[in-house]
Amino acid sequence: TLLLRRPPGREAYPGDVFYLHSRLLERAAKMDDAHGGGSITALPVIETQAGDVSAYVPTNVISITDGQIYLEPELFNSGTRPAVNVGVSVSRVGSAAQTKAMRAVAGQLRLELAQYRELVTFAQFGTDDLDASTRRQLERGQRSVEVLKQGQNVPLPVEQQVVILYALNEGYLDDVEIADVIGWEEALHAYMSSNHGDLLKAIADKADLTDDSRASLNSAIEEFKKSGLAN
């Protein structure tokens, strides 16, 4: 407020700061035909104070944008990267931007991960009294976290994402040690590329998981597990 010489509003920001934010984000850039045409989408990056997303600037920007990805320092420090807090992260576009194949395998993943985070907090008080169902949910959550870990500058094609999430959902990783999940995933991708490239291409081209694709995936993953390459 002092810098802009305007009347103060909430938290000493100018009263029209919402308008200023929306003007920056909604009209980031529009090129005329002489400069190639098209528009530029702004991706605002906000540093929160002690993880407080309810502060003035974060809530302002959240209300303007089509969603937010919340990166949590605790997850980053624990080795979970990208360190996305799925409970706080939101997409207003949601599944409308996903292929049918991705919706089929990832539809419940966000909810399951959020429930897993809550269970982890609860389990810190001791796991001796947890029932078998809760233990299975914790173990599945741990494997989900490992599967979603991704190295920097290591993009993964959508069809490969579909394959590993399908394997996770169908329980093919349930007997894989947590520490071996990443290596198992890498071996599966290499096996699928070498031996079932046509299946990967079909998933990519159709952008859907048909009954035939599911049957072929089951057969391919079972072959992979029997081959010994998964060890």
Short mmCIF file of C-alpha atoms in Angstrom, two decimals:
data_model
loop_
_atom_site.label_atom_id
_atom_site.label_comp_id
_atom_site.label_asym_id
_atom_site.label_seq_id
_atom_site.Cartn_x
_atom_site.Cartn_y
_atom_site.Cartn_z
CA THR A 1 0.00 0.00 0.00
CA LEU A 2 2.82 2.43 0.84
CA LEU A 3 4.67 1.64 -2.38
CA LEU A 4 1.58 2.18 -4.53
CA ARG A 5 0.33 5.12 -2.43
CA ARG A 6 -3.17 3.69 -2.14
CA PRO A 7 -5.64 3.23 0.73
CA PRO A 8 -4.89 0.05 2.70
CA GLY A 9 -7.11 -3.01 2.52
CA ARG A 10 -6.79 -6.45 4.09
CA GLU A 11 -3.34 -7.20 5.55
CA ALA A 12 -2.16 -3.75 4.36
CA TYR A 13 -2.47 -4.71 0.69
CA PRO A 14 -4.20 -2.24 -1.65
CA GLY A 15 -7.96 -2.64 -1.73
CA ASP A 16 -7.92 -3.49 -5.44
CA VAL A 17 -5.17 -6.14 -5.22
CA PHE A 18 -7.61 -8.82 -6.43
CA TYR A 19 -8.14 -6.82 -9.61
CA LEU A 20 -4.38 -6.39 -9.99
CA HIS A 21 -3.81 -10.14 -9.65
CA SER A 22 -6.58 -11.06 -12.06
CA ARG A 23 -5.34 -8.54 -14.62
CA LEU A 24 -1.85 -10.06 -14.46
CA LEU A 25 -3.05 -13.65 -14.78
CA GLU A 26 -6.01 -13.40 -17.14
CA ARG A 27 -4.28 -11.09 -19.58
CA ALA A 28 -0.74 -12.43 -19.40
CA ALA A 29 -0.05 -11.81 -23.10
CA LYS A 30 -1.84 -11.82 -26.43
CA MET A 31 0.33 -11.67 -29.54
CA ASP A 32 -0.89 -9.99 -32.70
CA ASP A 33 -0.58 -11.68 -36.09
CA ALA A 34 2.55 -9.71 -36.90
CA HIS A 35 4.29 -11.42 -33.97
CA GLY A 36 2.99 -14.92 -34.61
CA GLY A 37 -0.38 -14.74 -32.87
CA GLY A 38 -1.47 -16.84 -29.92
CA SER A 39 -1.55 -16.19 -26.21
CA ILE A 40 0.59 -16.91 -23.16
CA THR A 41 -0.69 -18.61 -20.03
CA ALA A 42 0.72 -17.31 -16.75
CA LEU A 43 1.68 -19.84 -14.08
CA PRO A 44 1.86 -17.96 -10.77
CA VAL A 45 4.30 -19.34 -8.19
CA ILE A 46 3.56 -18.43 -4.56
CA GLU A 47 5.74 -19.00 -1.52
CA THR A 48 3.57 -19.68 1.51
CA GLN A 49 4.52 -18.76 5.04
CA ALA A 50 4.69 -21.90 7.21
CA GLY A 51 2.52 -23.69 4.65
CA ASP A 52 -0.45 -21.36 5.19
CA VAL A 53 -2.55 -21.48 2.00
CA SER A 54 -5.34 -19.46 3.64
CA ALA A 55 -3.33 -16.21 3.61
CA TYR A 56 -4.48 -13.29 1.48
CA VAL A 57 -2.33 -13.71 -1.64
CA PRO A 58 -2.68 -17.53 -1.91
CA THR A 59 -6.48 -17.39 -1.53
CA ASN A 60 -6.65 -14.55 -4.05
CA VAL A 61 -4.74 -16.50 -6.67
CA ILE A 62 -6.56 -19.78 -5.91
CA SER A 63 -9.88 -18.06 -6.59
CA ILE A 64 -8.61 -16.77 -9.95
CA THR A 65 -6.84 -19.82 -11.35
CA ASP A 66 -8.20 -23.19 -12.52
CA GLY A 67 -6.56 -25.03 -9.65
CA GLN A 68 -3.31 -25.29 -7.75
CA ILE A 69 -0.42 -27.68 -7.18
CA TYR A 70 0.74 -27.50 -3.58
CA LEU A 71 4.34 -28.58 -3.00
CA GLU A 72 5.13 -29.54 0.59
CA PRO A 73 8.63 -29.19 2.11
CA GLU A 74 8.10 -32.18 4.42
CA LEU A 75 7.39 -34.46 1.47
CA PHE A 76 10.40 -33.12 -0.41
CA ASN A 77 12.69 -33.71 2.56
CA SER A 78 11.37 -37.26 2.94
CA GLY A 79 12.40 -38.08 -0.63
CA THR A 80 8.95 -37.86 -2.24
CA ARG A 81 9.52 -35.91 -5.45
CA PRO A 82 7.65 -34.22 -6.98
CA ALA A 83 6.50 -33.30 -3.47
CA VAL A 84 2.82 -32.76 -4.32
CA ASN A 85 0.33 -32.72 -1.46
CA VAL A 86 -2.64 -34.35 -3.17
CA GLY A 87 -5.06 -33.35 -0.43
CA VAL A 88 -4.55 -29.61 -0.91
CA SER A 89 -3.86 -29.65 -4.66
CA VAL A 90 -6.98 -29.12 -6.79
CA SER A 91 -7.85 -29.04 -10.48
CA ARG A 92 -11.09 -27.45 -11.64
CA VAL A 93 -10.53 -28.94 -15.07
CA GLY A 94 -9.99 -32.35 -13.52
CA SER A 95 -10.71 -35.50 -15.47
CA ALA A 96 -12.01 -33.51 -18.45
CA ALA A 97 -8.39 -33.00 -19.51
CA GLN A 98 -7.47 -36.69 -19.14
CA THR A 99 -7.78 -39.49 -21.66
CA LYS A 100 -10.31 -42.25 -20.97
CA ALA A 101 -7.44 -44.64 -20.25
CA MET A 102 -5.97 -42.32 -17.63
CA ARG A 103 -9.37 -41.74 -16.02
CA ALA A 104 -9.87 -45.49 -15.79
CA VAL A 105 -6.65 -46.12 -13.86
CA ALA A 106 -6.26 -42.86 -11.91
CA GLY A 107 -9.86 -42.04 -11.01
CA GLN A 108 -9.58 -42.99 -7.33
CA LEU A 109 -5.85 -42.41 -6.92
CA ARG A 110 -6.06 -38.90 -5.45
CA LEU A 111 -8.62 -39.94 -2.83
CA GLU A 112 -6.64 -43.07 -1.94
CA LEU A 113 -3.44 -41.07 -1.49
CA ALA A 114 -5.20 -38.49 0.69
CA GLN A 115 -6.61 -41.30 2.86
CA TYR A 116 -3.15 -42.87 3.02
CA ARG A 117 -1.66 -39.61 4.34
CA GLU A 118 -4.25 -39.56 7.12
CA LEU A 119 -3.53 -43.20 7.98
CA VAL A 120 0.21 -42.51 8.13
CA THR A 121 -0.41 -39.79 10.71
CA PHE A 122 -2.62 -42.14 12.71
CA ALA A 123 -0.15 -45.04 12.43
CA GLN A 124 2.63 -42.95 13.97
CA PHE A 125 1.10 -43.77 17.35
CA GLY A 126 1.82 -47.46 16.74
CA THR A 127 0.89 -50.11 14.17
CA ASP A 128 0.47 -53.07 16.54
CA ASP A 129 -3.28 -52.57 16.91
CA LEU A 130 -4.06 -51.92 13.23
CA ASP A 131 -6.38 -54.39 11.53
CA ALA A 132 -5.40 -56.29 8.38
CA SER A 133 -7.43 -54.01 6.08
CA THR A 134 -5.71 -50.88 7.40
CA ARG A 135 -2.30 -52.51 7.06
CA ARG A 136 -3.06 -53.39 3.43
CA GLN A 137 -4.19 -49.82 2.77
CA LEU A 138 -0.95 -48.47 4.26
CA GLU A 139 1.16 -50.84 2.18
CA ARG A 140 -0.76 -49.99 -1.01
CA GLY A 141 -0.31 -46.29 -0.24
CA GLN A 142 3.45 -46.75 0.20
CA ARG A 143 3.67 -48.45 -3.19
CA SER A 144 1.54 -45.71 -4.77
CA VAL A 145 3.94 -43.06 -3.44
CA GLU A 146 6.92 -44.98 -4.86
CA VAL A 147 5.25 -45.39 -8.26
CA LEU A 148 4.54 -41.65 -8.48
CA LYS A 149 8.12 -40.64 -7.75
CA GLN A 150 9.73 -39.13 -10.82
CA GLY A 151 13.24 -37.95 -11.52
CA GLN A 152 13.99 -34.47 -12.80
CA ASN A 153 13.81 -34.19 -16.60
CA VAL A 154 12.45 -37.76 -16.87
CA PRO A 155 9.07 -37.45 -18.62
CA LEU A 156 6.91 -40.57 -18.91
CA PRO A 157 4.59 -41.15 -21.91
CA VAL A 158 0.91 -41.42 -21.04
CA GLU A 159 0.68 -45.04 -22.18
CA GLN A 160 3.48 -46.02 -19.78
CA GLN A 161 1.76 -44.13 -16.97
CA VAL A 162 -1.41 -46.09 -17.72
CA VAL A 163 0.47 -49.41 -17.64
CA ILE A 164 2.13 -48.88 -14.24
CA LEU A 165 -1.03 -47.47 -12.63
CA TYR A 166 -3.01 -50.41 -14.00
CA ALA A 167 -0.46 -52.81 -12.52
CA LEU A 168 -0.74 -50.99 -9.19
CA ASN A 169 -4.55 -51.08 -9.15
CA GLU A 170 -4.71 -54.75 -10.09
CA GLY A 171 -2.40 -55.73 -7.23
CA TYR A 172 0.60 -56.80 -9.30
CA LEU A 173 2.90 -54.81 -7.01
CA ASP A 174 1.46 -56.13 -3.75
CA ASP A 175 4.24 -58.71 -3.39
CA VAL A 176 7.01 -56.28 -4.39
CA GLU A 177 9.12 -54.88 -1.56
CA ILE A 178 8.70 -51.12 -1.09
CA ALA A 179 12.41 -50.51 -1.73
CA ASP A 180 12.20 -52.44 -5.03
CA VAL A 181 9.15 -50.70 -6.52
CA ILE A 182 11.06 -48.12 -8.58
CA GLY A 183 13.38 -50.76 -10.04
CA TRP A 184 10.40 -53.03 -10.74
CA GLU A 185 8.65 -50.20 -12.57
CA GLU A 186 11.70 -49.43 -14.71
CA ALA A 187 12.06 -53.11 -15.61
CA LEU A 188 8.36 -53.31 -16.53
CA HIS A 189 8.62 -50.30 -18.85
CA ALA A 190 11.69 -51.78 -20.55
CA TYR A 191 9.95 -55.16 -20.94
CA MET A 192 6.77 -53.62 -22.36
CA SER A 193 8.72 -51.47 -24.83
CA SER A 194 10.76 -54.46 -26.04
CA ASN A 195 8.03 -57.11 -26.15
CA HIS A 196 4.67 -55.35 -26.30
CA GLY A 197 5.27 -52.14 -28.23
CA ASP A 198 2.09 -52.76 -30.23
CA LEU A 199 0.03 -52.79 -27.04
CA LEU A 200 1.57 -49.52 -25.86
CA LYS A 201 0.86 -47.99 -29.27
CA ALA A 202 -2.76 -49.17 -29.15
CA ILE A 203 -3.26 -47.55 -25.73
CA ALA A 204 -1.65 -44.33 -26.96
CA ASP A 205 -3.63 -44.23 -30.24
CA LYS A 206 -7.04 -45.14 -28.81
CA ALA A 207 -6.50 -43.22 -25.55
CA ASP A 208 -8.77 -45.80 -23.94
CA LEU A 209 -8.56 -49.11 -22.10
CA THR A 210 -10.77 -51.59 -23.93
CA ASP A 211 -11.56 -55.09 -22.64
CA ASP A 212 -9.03 -56.47 -25.12
CA SER A 213 -6.39 -54.02 -23.89
CA ARG A 214 -7.03 -55.03 -20.28
CA ALA A 215 -6.74 -58.72 -21.13
CA SER A 216 -3.52 -58.08 -23.06
CA LEU A 217 -2.13 -56.01 -20.18
CA ASN A 218 -2.91 -58.74 -17.66
CA SER A 219 -1.19 -61.31 -19.85
CA ALA A 220 1.85 -59.09 -20.48
CA ILE A 221 2.36 -58.18 -16.81
CA GLU A 222 1.97 -61.81 -15.72
CA GLU A 223 4.57 -62.81 -18.35
CA PHE A 224 6.87 -60.12 -17.01
CA LYS A 225 6.53 -61.36 -13.44
CA LYS A 226 7.24 -64.96 -14.51
CA SER A 227 10.24 -63.95 -16.64
CA GLY A 228 12.43 -63.17 -13.66
CA LEU A 229 13.21 -59.70 -15.02
CA ALA A 230 11.16 -58.21 -12.19
CA ASN A 231 13.63 -59.41 -9.56
#
